[in-house]
PDB file of C-alpha atoms in Angstrom:
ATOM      1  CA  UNK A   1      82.053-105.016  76.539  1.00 76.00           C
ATOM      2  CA  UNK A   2      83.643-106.632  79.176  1.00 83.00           C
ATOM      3  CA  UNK A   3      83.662-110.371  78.085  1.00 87.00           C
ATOM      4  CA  UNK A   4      87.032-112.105  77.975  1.00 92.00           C
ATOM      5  CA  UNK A   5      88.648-113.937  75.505  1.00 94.00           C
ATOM      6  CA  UNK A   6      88.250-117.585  75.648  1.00 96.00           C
ATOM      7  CA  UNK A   7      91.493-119.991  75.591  1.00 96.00           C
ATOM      8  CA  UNK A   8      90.415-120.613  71.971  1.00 97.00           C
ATOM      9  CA  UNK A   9      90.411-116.506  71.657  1.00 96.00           C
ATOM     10  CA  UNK A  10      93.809-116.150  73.394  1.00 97.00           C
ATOM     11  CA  UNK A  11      95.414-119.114  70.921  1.00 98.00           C
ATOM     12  CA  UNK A  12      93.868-117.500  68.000  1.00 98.00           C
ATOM     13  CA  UNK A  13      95.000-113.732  69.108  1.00 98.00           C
ATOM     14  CA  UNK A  14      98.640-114.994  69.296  1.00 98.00           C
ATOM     15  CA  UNK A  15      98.533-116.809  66.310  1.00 98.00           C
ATOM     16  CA  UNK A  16      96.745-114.186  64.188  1.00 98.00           C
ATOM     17  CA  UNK A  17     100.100-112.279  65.657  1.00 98.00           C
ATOM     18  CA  UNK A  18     102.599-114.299  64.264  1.00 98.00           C
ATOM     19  CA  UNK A  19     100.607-114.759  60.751  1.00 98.00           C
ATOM     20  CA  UNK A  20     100.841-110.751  60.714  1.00 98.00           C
ATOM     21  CA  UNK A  21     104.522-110.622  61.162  1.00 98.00           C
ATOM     22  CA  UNK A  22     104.933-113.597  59.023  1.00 98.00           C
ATOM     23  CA  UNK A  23     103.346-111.340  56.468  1.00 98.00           C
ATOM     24  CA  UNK A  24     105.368-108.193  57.055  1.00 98.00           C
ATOM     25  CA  UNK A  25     108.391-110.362  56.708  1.00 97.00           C
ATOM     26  CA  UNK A  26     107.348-111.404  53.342  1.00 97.00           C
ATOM     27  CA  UNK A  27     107.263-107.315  52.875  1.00 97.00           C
ATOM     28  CA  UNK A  28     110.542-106.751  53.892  1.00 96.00           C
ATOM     29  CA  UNK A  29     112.443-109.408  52.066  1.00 96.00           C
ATOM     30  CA  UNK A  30     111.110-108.907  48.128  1.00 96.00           C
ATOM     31  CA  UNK A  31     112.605-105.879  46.626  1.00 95.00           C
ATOM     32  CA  UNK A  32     109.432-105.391  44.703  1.00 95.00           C
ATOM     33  CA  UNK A  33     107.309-104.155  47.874  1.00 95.00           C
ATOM     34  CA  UNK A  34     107.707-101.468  50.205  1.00 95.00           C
ATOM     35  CA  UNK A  35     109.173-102.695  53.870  1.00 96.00           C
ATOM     36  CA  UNK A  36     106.941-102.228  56.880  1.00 97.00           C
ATOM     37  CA  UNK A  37     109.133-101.197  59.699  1.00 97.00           C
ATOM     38  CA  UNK A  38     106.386 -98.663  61.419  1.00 98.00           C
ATOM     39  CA  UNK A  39     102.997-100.074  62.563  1.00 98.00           C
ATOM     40  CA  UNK A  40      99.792 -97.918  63.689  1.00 98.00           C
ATOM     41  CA  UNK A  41      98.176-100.350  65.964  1.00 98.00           C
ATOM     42  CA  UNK A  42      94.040 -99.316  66.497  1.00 98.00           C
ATOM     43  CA  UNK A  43      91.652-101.319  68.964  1.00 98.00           C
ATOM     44  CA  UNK A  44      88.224-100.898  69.520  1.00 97.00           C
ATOM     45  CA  UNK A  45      87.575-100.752  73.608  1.00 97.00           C
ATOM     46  CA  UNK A  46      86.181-103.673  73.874  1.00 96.00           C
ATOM     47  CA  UNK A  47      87.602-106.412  77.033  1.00 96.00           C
ATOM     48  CA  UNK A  48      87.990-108.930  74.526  1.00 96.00           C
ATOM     49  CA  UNK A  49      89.515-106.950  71.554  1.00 97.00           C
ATOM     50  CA  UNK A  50      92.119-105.092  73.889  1.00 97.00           C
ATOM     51  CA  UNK A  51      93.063-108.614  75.085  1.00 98.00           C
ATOM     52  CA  UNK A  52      93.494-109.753  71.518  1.00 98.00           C
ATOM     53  CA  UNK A  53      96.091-107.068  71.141  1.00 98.00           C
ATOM     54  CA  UNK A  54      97.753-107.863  74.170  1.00 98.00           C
ATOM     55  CA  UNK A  55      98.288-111.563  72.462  1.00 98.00           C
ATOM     56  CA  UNK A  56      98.982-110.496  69.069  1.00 98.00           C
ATOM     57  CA  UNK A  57     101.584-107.552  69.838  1.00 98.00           C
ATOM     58  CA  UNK A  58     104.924-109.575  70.629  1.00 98.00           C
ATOM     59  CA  UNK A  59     105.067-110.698  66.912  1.00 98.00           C
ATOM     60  CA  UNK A  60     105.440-107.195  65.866  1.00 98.00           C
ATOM     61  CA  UNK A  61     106.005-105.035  68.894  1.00 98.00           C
ATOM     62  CA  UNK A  62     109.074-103.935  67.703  1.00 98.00           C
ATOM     63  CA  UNK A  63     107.551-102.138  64.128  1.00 98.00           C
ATOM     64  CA  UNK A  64     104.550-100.588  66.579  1.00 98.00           C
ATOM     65  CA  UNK A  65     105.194 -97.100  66.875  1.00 97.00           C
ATOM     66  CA  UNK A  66     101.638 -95.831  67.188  1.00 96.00           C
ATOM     67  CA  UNK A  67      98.508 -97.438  69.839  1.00 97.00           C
ATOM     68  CA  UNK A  68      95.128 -96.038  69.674  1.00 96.00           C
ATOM     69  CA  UNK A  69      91.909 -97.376  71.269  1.00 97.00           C
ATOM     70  CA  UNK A  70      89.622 -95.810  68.936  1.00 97.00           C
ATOM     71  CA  UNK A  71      85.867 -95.957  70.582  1.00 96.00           C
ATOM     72  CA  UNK A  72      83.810 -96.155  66.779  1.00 97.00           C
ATOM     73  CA  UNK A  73      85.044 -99.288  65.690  1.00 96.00           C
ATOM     74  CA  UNK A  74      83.585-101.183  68.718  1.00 95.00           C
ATOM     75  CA  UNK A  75      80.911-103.639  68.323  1.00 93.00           C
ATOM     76  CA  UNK A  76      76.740-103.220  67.611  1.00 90.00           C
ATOM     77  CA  UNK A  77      75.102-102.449  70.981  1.00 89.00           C
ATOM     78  CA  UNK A  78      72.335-104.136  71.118  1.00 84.00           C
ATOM     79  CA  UNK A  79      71.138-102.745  74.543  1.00 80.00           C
ATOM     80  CA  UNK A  80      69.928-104.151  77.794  1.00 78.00           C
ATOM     81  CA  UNK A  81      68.282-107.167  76.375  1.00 72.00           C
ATOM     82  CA  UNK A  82      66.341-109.317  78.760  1.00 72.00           C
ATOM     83  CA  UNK A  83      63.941-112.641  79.226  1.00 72.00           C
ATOM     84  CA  UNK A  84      61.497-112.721  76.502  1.00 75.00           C
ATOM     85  CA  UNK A  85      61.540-109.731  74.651  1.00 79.00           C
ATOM     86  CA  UNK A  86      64.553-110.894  73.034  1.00 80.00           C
ATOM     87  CA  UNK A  87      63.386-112.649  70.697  1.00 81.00           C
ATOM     88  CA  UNK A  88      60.182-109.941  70.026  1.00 85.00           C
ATOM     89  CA  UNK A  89      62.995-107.788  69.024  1.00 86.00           C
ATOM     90  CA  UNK A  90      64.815-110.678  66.719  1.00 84.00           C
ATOM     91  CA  UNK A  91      61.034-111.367  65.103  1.00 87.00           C
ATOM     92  CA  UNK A  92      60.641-107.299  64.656  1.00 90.00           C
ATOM     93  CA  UNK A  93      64.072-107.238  63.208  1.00 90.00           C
ATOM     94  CA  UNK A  94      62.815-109.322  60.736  1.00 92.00           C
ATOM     95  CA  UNK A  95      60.391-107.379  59.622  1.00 91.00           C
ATOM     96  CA  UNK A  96      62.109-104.051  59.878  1.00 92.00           C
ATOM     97  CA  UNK A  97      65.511-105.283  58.366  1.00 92.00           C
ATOM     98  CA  UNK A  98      68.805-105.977  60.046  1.00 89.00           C
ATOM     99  CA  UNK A  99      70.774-103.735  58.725  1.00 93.00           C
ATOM    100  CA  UNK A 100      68.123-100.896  59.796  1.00 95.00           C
ATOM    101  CA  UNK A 101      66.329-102.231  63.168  1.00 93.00           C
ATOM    102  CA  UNK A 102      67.376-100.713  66.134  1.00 92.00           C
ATOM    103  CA  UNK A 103      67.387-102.252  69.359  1.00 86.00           C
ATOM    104  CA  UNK A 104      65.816-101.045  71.992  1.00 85.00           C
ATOM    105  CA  UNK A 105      68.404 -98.638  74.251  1.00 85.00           C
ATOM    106  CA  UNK A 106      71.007-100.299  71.323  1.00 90.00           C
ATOM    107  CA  UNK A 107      71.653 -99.385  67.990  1.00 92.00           C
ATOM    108  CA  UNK A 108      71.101-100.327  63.982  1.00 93.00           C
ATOM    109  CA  UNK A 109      73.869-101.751  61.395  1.00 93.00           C
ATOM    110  CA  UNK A 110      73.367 -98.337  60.182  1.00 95.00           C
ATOM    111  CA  UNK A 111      74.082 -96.972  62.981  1.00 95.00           C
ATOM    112  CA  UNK A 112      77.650 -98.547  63.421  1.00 95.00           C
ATOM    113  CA  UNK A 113      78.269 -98.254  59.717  1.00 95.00           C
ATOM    114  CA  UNK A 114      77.993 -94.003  60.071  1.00 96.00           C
ATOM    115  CA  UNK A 115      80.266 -93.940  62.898  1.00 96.00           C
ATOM    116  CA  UNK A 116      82.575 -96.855  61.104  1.00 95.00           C
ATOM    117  CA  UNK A 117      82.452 -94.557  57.723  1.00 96.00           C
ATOM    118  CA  UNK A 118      83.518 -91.402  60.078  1.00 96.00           C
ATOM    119  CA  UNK A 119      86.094 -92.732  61.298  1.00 96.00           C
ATOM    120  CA  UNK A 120      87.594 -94.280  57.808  1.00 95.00           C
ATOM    121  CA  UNK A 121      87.034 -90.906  56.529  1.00 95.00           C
ATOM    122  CA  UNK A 122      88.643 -88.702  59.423  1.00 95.00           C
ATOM    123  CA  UNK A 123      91.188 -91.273  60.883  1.00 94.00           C
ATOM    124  CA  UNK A 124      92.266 -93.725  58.406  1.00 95.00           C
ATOM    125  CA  UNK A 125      92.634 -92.198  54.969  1.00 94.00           C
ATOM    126  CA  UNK A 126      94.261 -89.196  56.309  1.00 94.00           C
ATOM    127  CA  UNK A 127      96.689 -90.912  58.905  1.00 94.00           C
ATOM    128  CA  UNK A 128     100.107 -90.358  57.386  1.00 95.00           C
ATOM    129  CA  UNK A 129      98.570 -86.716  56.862  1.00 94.00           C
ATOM    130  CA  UNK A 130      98.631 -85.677  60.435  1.00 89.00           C
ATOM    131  CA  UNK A 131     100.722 -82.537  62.207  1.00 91.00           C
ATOM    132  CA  UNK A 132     103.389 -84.006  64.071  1.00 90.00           C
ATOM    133  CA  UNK A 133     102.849 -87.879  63.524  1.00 90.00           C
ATOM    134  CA  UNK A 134     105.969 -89.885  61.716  1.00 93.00           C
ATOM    135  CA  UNK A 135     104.039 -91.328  58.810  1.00 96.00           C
ATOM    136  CA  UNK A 136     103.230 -95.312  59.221  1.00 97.00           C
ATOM    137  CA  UNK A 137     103.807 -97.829  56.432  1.00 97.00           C
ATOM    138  CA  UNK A 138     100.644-100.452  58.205  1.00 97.00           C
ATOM    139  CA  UNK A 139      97.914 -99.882  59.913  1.00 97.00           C
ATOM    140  CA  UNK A 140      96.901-103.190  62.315  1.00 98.00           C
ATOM    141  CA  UNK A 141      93.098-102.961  62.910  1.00 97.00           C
ATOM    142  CA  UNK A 142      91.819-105.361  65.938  1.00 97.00           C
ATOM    143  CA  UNK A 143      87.972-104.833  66.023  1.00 96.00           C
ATOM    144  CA  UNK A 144      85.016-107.012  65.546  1.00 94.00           C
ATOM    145  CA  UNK A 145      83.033-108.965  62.707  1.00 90.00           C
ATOM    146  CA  UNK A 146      80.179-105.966  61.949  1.00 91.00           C
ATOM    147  CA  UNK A 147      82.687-103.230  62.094  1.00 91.00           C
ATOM    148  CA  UNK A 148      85.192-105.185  59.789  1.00 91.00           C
ATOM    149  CA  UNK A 149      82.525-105.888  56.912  1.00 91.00           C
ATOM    150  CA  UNK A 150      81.692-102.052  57.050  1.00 89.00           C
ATOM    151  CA  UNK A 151      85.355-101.806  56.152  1.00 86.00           C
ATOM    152  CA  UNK A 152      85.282-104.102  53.450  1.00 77.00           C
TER     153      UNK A 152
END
């Protein structure tokens, strides 16, 4: 969880920022959709996910009205994994199924997609729901390839 973005990452990051304001732009200038003037901004804890934020945030700092590093949309741990008995555990996965092995000291897919499904279920669908929070009219997810499939 603490690996950097690369160069390559930080590029990306800033453009995938400027694509997403490019978008809300296109929001706010047809009559036919709703404008997006107040963004809920959620990152997973990760090093390299909270640095993809960091690069993607000055294209649409000024609709962010909400930040929230939300711990159950990080990435599969796959545990201290080691030498050799890496790939054991690949071979075993295998067998077992990736979606249900789980790594030694790590986790399953199935594990990420309960915690994933919780936090759709008590976070995301009821967000412009909540006690004293302005409602938002975007959420802006930065997480990482597992989690985001789950959401799909």
């Amino acid at each position: 969880n603490l690996i950097e973005l690369s160069g390559m990452g930080v590029d990306e990051a800033d453009f995938a920022g400027e694509r997403i304001e490019q978008i809300f732009q296109l929001f706010d200038k047809d009559d036919n959709l709703p404008s997006i003037r107040r963004v809920h901004l959620i990152v997973s804890p990760f090093e390299r996910t909270v640095q993809t934020s960091y690069f993607m945030r000055p294209h649409f700092d000024h609709r962010i009205v909400r930040t929230e590093v939300e711990t159950r949309i990080r990435e599969q741990e796959f545990g201290n994994l080691q030498g050799d008995e890496f790939q054991s555990f690949r071979d075993e996965q295998k067998t077992v199924g990736r979606f249900w092995y789980r790594f030694p000291t790590g986790e399953s897919g199935a594990d990420v997609y309960d915690r994933v499904k919780s936090w759709w279920f008590e976070s995301v669908l009821p967000v412009n729901n909540r006690v004293g929070y302005e409602p938002v009219d975007a959420l802006v997810v930065v997480t990482h390839g597992l989690t985001t499939r789950f959401v799909l």
